[in-house]
Coordinates of C-alpha atoms and ligand atoms in Angstrom, one line a residue:
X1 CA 115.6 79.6 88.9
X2 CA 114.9 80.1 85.2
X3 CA 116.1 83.7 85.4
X4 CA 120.0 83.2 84.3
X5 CA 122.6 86.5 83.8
X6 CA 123.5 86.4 80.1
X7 CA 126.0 88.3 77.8
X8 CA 123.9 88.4 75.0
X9 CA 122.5 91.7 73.6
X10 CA 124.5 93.3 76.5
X11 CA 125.4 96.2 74.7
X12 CA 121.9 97.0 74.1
X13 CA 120.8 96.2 77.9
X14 CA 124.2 97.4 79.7
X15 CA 123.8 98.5 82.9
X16 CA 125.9 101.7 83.0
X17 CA 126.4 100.7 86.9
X18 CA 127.7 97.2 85.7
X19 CA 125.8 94.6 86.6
X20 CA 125.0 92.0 84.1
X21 CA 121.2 91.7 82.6
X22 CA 119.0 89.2 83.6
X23 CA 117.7 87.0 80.2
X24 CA 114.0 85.7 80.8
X25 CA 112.5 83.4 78.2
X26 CA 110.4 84.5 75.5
X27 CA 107.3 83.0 76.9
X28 CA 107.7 84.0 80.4
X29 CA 107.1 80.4 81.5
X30 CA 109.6 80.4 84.3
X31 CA 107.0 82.6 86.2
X32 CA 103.5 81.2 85.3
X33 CA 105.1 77.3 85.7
X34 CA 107.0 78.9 89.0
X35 CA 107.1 75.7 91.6
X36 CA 106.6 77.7 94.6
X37 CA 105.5 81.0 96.2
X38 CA 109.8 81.1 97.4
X39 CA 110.3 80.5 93.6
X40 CA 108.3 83.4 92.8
X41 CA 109.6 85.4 95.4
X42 CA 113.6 85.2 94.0
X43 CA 112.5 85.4 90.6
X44 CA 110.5 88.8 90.9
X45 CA 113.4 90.0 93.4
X46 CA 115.7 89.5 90.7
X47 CA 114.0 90.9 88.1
X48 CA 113.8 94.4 90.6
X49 CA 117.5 94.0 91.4
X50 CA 118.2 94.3 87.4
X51 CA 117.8 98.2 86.1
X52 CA 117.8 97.3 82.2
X53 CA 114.0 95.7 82.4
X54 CA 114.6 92.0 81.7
X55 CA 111.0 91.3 81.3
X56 CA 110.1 94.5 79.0
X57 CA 113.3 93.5 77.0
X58 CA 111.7 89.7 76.7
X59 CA 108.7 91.2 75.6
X60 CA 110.3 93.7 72.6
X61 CA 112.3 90.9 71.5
X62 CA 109.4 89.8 69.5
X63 CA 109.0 93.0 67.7
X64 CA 106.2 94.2 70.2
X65 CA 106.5 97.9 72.2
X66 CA 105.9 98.7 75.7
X67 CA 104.8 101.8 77.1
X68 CA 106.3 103.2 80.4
X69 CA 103.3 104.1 83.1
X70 CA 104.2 106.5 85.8
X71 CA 102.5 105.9 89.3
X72 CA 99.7 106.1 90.4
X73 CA 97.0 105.2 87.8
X74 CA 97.0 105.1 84.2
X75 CA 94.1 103.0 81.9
X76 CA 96.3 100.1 81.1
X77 CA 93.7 98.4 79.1
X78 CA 94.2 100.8 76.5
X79 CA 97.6 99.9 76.2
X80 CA 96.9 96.5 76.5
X81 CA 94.2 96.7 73.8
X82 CA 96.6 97.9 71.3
X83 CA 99.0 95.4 71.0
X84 CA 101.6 96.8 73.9
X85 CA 102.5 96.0 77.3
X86 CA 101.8 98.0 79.8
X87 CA 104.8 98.9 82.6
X88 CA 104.5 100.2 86.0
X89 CA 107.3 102.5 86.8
X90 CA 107.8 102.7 90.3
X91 CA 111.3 104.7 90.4
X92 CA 114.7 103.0 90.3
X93 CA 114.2 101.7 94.1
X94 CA 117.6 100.7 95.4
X95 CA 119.4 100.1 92.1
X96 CA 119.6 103.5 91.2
X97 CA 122.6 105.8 91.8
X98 CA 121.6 109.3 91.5
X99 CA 124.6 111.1 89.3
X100 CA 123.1 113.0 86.7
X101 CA 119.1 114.1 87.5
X102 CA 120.2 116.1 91.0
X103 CA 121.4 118.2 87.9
X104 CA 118.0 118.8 86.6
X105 CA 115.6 118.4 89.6
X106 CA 115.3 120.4 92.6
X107 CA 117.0 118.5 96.3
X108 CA 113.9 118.7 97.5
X109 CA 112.0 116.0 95.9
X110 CA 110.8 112.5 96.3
X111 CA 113.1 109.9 94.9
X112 CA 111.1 108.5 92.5
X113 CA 110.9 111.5 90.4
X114 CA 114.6 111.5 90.3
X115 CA 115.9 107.8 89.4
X116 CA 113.1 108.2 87.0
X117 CA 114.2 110.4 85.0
X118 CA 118.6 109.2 86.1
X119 CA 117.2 106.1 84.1
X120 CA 116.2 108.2 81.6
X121 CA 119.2 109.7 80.8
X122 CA 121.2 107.1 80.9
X123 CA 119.8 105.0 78.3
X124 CA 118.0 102.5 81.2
X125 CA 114.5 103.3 79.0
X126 CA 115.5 102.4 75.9
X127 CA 113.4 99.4 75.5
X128 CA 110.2 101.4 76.0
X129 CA 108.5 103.3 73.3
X130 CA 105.7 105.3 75.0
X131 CA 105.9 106.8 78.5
X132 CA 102.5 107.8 80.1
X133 CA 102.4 110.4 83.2
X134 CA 99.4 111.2 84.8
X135 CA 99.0 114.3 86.5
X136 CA 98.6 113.5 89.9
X137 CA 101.5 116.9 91.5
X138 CA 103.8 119.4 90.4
X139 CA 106.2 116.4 90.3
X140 CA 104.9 114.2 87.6
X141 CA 104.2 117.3 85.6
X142 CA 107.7 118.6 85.3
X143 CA 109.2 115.2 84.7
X144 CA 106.6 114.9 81.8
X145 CA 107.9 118.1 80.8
X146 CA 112.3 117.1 81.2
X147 CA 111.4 113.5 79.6
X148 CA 111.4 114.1 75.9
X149 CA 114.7 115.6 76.4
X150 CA 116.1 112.8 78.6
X151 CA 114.4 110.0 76.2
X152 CA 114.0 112.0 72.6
X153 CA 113.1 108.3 70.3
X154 CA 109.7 108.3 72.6
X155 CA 106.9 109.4 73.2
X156 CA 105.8 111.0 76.5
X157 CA 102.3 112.1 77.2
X158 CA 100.8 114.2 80.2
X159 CA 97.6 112.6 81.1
X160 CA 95.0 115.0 82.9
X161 CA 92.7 113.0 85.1
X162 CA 89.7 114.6 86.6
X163 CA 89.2 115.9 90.4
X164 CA 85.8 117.4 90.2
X165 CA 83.4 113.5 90.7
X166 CA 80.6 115.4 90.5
X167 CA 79.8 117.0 87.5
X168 CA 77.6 115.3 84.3
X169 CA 80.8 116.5 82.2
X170 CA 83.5 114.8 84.0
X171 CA 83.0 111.3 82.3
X172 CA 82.8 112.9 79.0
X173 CA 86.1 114.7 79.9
X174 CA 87.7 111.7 80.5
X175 CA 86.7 109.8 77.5
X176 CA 88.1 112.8 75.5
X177 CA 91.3 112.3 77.5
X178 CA 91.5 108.8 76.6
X179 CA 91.0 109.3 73.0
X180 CA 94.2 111.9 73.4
X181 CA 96.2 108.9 74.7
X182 CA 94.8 106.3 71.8
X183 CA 96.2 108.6 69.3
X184 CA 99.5 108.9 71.0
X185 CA 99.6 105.0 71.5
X186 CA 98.7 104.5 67.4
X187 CA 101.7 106.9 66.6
X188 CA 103.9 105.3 68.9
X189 CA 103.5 101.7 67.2
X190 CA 100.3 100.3 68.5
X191 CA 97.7 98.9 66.6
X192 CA 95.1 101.0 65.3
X193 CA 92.2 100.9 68.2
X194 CA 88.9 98.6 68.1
X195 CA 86.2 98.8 70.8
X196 CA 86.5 94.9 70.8
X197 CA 89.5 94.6 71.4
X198 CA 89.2 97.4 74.4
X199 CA 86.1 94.5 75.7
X200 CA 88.4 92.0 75.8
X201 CA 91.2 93.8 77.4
X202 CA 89.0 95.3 79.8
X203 CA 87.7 91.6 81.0
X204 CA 91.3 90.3 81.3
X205 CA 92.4 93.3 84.0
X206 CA 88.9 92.8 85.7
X207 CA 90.1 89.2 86.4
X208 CA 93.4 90.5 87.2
X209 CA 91.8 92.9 89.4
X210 CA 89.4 89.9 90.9
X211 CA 92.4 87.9 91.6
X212 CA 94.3 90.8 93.4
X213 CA 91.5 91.5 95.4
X214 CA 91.3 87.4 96.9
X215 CA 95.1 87.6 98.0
X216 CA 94.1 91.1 99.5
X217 CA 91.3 89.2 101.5
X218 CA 93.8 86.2 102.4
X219 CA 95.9 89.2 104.0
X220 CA 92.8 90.8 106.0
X221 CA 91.2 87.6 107.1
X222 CA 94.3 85.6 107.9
X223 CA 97.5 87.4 107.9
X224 CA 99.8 85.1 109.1
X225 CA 99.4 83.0 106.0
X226 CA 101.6 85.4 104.0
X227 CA 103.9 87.8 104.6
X228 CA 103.7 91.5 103.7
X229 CA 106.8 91.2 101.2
X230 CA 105.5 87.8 99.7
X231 CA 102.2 89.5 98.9
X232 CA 103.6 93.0 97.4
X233 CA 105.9 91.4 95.2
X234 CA 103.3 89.1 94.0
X235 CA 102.1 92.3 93.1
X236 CA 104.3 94.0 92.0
X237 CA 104.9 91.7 89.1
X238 CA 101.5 92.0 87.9
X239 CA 103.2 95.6 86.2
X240 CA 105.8 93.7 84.3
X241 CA 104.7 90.6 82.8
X242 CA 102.0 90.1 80.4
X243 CA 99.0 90.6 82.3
X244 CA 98.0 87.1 81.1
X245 CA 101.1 85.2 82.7
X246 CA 100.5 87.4 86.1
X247 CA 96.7 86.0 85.9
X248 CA 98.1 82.2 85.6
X249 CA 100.9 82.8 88.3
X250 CA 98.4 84.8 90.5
X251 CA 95.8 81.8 90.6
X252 CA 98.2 79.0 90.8
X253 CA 100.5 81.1 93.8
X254 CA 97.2 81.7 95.6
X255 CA 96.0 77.9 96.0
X256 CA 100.0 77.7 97.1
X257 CA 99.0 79.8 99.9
X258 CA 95.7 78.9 100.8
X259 CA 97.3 75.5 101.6
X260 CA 99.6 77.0 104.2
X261 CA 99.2 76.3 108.0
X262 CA 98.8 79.8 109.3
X263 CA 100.8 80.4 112.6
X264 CA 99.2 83.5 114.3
X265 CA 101.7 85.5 116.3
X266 CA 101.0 88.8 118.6
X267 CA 100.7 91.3 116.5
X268 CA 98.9 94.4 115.7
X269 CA 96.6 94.9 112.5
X270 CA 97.9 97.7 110.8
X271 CA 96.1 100.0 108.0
X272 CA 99.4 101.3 105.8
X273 CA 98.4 104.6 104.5
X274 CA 100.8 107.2 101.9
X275 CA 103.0 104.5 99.6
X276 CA 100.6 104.9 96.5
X277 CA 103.3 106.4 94.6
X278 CA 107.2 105.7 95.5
X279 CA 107.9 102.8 97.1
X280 CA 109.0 101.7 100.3
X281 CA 112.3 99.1 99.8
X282 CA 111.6 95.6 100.6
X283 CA 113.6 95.8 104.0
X284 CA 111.5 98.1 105.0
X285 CA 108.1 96.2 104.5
X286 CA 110.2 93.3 105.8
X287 CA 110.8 95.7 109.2
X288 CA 107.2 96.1 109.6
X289 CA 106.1 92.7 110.4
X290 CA 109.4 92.0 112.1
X291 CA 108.7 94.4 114.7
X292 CA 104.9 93.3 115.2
X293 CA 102.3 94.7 112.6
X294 CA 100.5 92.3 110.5
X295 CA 99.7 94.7 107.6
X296 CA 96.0 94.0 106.7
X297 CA 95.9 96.6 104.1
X298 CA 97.5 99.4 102.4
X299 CA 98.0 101.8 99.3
X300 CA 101.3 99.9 97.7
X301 CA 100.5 99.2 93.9
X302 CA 96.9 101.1 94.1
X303 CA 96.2 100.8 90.3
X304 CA 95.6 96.9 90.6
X305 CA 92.5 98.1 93.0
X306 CA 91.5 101.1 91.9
X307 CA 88.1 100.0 90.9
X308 CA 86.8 96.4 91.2
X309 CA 85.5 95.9 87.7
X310 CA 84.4 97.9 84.4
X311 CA 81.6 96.9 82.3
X312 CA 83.1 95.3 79.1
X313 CA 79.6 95.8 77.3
X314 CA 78.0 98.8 75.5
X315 CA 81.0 101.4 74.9
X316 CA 84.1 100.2 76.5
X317 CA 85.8 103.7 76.9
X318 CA 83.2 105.3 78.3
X319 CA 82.6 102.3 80.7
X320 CA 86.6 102.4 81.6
X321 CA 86.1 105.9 82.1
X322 CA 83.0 105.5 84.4
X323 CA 84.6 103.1 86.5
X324 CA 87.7 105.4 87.2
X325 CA 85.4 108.3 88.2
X326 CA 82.7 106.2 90.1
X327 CA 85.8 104.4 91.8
X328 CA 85.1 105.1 95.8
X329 CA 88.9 105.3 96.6
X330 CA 90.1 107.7 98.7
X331 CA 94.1 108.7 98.5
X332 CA 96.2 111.2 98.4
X333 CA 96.6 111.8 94.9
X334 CA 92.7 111.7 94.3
X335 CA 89.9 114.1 96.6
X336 CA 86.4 111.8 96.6
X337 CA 83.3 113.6 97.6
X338 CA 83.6 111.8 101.3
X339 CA 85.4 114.0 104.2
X340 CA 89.2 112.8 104.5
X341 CA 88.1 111.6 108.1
X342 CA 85.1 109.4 106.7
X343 CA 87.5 107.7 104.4
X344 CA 90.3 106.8 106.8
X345 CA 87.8 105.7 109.4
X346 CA 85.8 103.4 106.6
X347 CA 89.0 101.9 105.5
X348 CA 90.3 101.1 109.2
X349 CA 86.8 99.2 110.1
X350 CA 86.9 97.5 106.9
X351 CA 90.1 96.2 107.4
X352 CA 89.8 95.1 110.8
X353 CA 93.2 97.2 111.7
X354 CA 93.6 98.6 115.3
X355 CA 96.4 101.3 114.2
X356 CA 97.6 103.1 111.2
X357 CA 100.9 103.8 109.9
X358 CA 101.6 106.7 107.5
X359 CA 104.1 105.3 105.4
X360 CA 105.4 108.3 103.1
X361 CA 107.8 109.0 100.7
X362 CA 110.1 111.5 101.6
X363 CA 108.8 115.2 100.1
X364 CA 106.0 113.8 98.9
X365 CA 103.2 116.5 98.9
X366 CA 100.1 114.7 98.3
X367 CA 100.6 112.2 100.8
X368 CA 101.7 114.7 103.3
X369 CA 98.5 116.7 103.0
X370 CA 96.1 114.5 104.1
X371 CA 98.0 113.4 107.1
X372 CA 96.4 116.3 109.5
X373 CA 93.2 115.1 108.3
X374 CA 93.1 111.7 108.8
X375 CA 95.1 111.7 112.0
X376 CA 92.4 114.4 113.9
X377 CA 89.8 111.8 112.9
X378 CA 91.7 109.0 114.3
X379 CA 92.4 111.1 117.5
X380 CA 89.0 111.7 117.6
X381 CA 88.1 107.6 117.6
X382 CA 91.2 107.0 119.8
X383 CA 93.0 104.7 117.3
X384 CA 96.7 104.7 117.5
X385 CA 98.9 106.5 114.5
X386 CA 102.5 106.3 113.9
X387 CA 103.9 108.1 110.5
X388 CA 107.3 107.4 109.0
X389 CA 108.9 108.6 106.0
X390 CA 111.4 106.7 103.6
X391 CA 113.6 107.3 100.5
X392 CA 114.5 105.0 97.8
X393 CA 118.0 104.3 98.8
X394 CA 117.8 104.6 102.4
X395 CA 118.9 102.0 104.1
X396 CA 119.8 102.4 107.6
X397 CA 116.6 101.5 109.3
X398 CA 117.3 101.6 112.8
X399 CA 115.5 104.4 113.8
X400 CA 112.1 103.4 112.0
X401 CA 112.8 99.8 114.1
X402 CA 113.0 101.9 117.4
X403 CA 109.9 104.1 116.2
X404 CA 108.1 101.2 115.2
X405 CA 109.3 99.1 118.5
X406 CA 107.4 101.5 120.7
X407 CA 104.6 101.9 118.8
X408 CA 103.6 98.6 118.9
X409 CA 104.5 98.3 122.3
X410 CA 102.1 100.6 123.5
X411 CA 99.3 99.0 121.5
X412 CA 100.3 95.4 122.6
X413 CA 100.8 96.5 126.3
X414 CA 97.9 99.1 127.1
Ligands
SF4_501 S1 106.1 110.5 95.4 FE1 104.5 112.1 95.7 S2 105.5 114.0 95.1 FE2 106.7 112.3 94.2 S3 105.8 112.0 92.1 FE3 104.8 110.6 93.5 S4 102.9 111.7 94.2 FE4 104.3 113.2 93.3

């Protein structure tokens, strides 16, 4: 594995917990020339396992900025299209020892919010210049509103995406966001902004999205061919790397796969509904398809399918605009003009799933909301639900395994 621990610039990457940084190479060829979907497996688990951002750090070291993107969507292309690279936050998963943020923040909130902002103020975001949070709860609003003080050299901005679809002002709204983050972007080191270069951005994340959205039907249509944990961490590096090494290491990885034997087992097709923010720890995806459920779709990573493509022609922020408000998606954090019953219905027949599992991070409001919802409409169709909750750093799993067990017991054996 290219990924090696190194001593060098240490100070400036510590990890106040004492691990050693990770050192990836400048061009980030050890993960678009990675051999093997195993080979890209350690390498992203190891660059998760280290809290000082190897990859962002590989990036800065030739003078370039990244910008920090809170869960659950933010315009990368912008960012992108101004010289930076975009970073998906998604909390310090198990790494993270909460000792300073409980100080802060309330008990009763998800974990994400909190080893967020721990990394914060222990010096964990230093290689990031720009932090983006999209309002999407009362959560993400007050961390917006503690972060300048936890990370005072950056910039944080509060970005205020639209709930009402069906008004003729909402796209103009939107634009007029946008052109509040550009400015923020420009003063925080990134090139001045140029339609064309928003084109071109825009066409590189609609083959991102493109790509995404073939290993997504590789999991629907065949599931045994890779597991849930191979696929989301696939994924999951698509918010760390430049998005044009993820493309490469996407299309190459996929071929990998489509060459595999599949080996069906009995298992039920699950729907995995509520991880669109905080994420679940790898064990625990790993616990699902131990225990029986091919998962055949779900919310983890939700930006890289938000919408399947924007129009690079004509004017590119308007078009990225349209495309986030015409997007047909249906979560927690985002009320379409469909019922909550149509949409979990829709997305169950699409994906071919028999049951669904709620999947949600512990306190997490939005996710909890739209449980009653969904569930009376599954009632109502008589398809099995099961809903478990998770925190970052729990790891004693054995009573989801006995939950889960039984659930897919009485689906198997009816
Ligand atoms: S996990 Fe839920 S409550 Fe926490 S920040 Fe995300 S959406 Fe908000």
């Amino acid at each position: 594995m290219a990924v090696r621990a190194s001593s060098e610039g240490a100070a400036a990457a510590a990890d106040p917990e004492g691990a050693p940084p990770l050192e990836v190479s400048d061009s980030f060829e050890e993960f678009a020339r990675a051999p093997s979907l195993e080979a890209v497996d350690r390498l992203a688990r190891a660059v998760l396992a280290d809290a000082t951002w190897p990859t962002v750090r590989a990036w800065n070291r030739s003078g370039r900025s990244a910008v920090g993107c809170f869960p659950v969507y933010t315009p990368q292309e912008l960012i992108h299209a101004m010289g930076m690279l975009p970073v998906a936050l998604h909390g310090g998963g198990e790494t993270i020892e909460i000792s300073h943020a409980d100080a802060a923040l309330g008990s009763f909130l998800c974990s994400i919010s909190k080893s967020t902002l721990e990394m914060g103020l222990t010096g964990r975001l230093a290689p990031f210049r720009a932090f983006v949070f999209p309002y999407i709860c009362d959560v993400s609003r007050n961390l917006e509103g503690i972060f300048p003080r936890a990370v005072p050299g950056a910039a944080t901005h509060m970005l205020h995406l639209p709930q009402n679809f069906r008004s003729a002002a909402t796209v103009p709204f939107l634009v007029a966001e946008y052109r509040r983050l550009l400015r923020v972007l420009e003063s925080a080191g990134g090139s001045p902004y140029r339609p064309d270069r928003l084109a071109d951005s825009i066409e590189l994340f609609n083959r991102q999205r493109a790509e995404i959205a073939r290993w997504t039907e590789i999991k629907r249509r065949d599931p045994s061919r890779i597991s849930l944990t191979e696929s989301y961490l696939v994924r999951r590096l698509g918010g760390l790397l430049p998005r044009e090494v993820h493309l490469e290491l996407l299309r190459r990885m996929r071929a990998a796969v489509e060459d595999r034997v599949p080996r069906p087992k009995d298992s039920v097709r699950v729907l995995l509904v509520g991880s669109f923010c905080e994420q679940p720890t790898l064990d625990l995806l790993d616990l699902l398809e131990q225990v029986g459920c091919y998962v055949v779709d779900d919310e983890l990573l939700q930006l890289y399918r938000w919408h399947p493509a924007v129009d690079p022609t004509g004017d590119p922020l308007e078009n990225l605009a349209r495309a986030y408000v015409e997007s047909p998606l249906d979560i927690g954090v985002r009320a379409t003009p469909t019922t909550k019953g149509e949409a979990i219905l829709g997305r169950v027949a699409a994906a071919g799933a028999q049951a669904v599992l709620f999947l949600t991070a512990k306190f997490c409001e939005p996710a909890l909301e739209d449980i009653v919802l969904y569930r009376a409409a599954l009632d109502r169709e008589k398809i099995p639900s099961l809903h478990l909750e998770f925190e970052e750093r729990s790891s004693a799993l054995d009573q989801s395994r006995l939950q889960l067990e039984t659930f897919v017991e009485s689906i198997l054996f009816a």
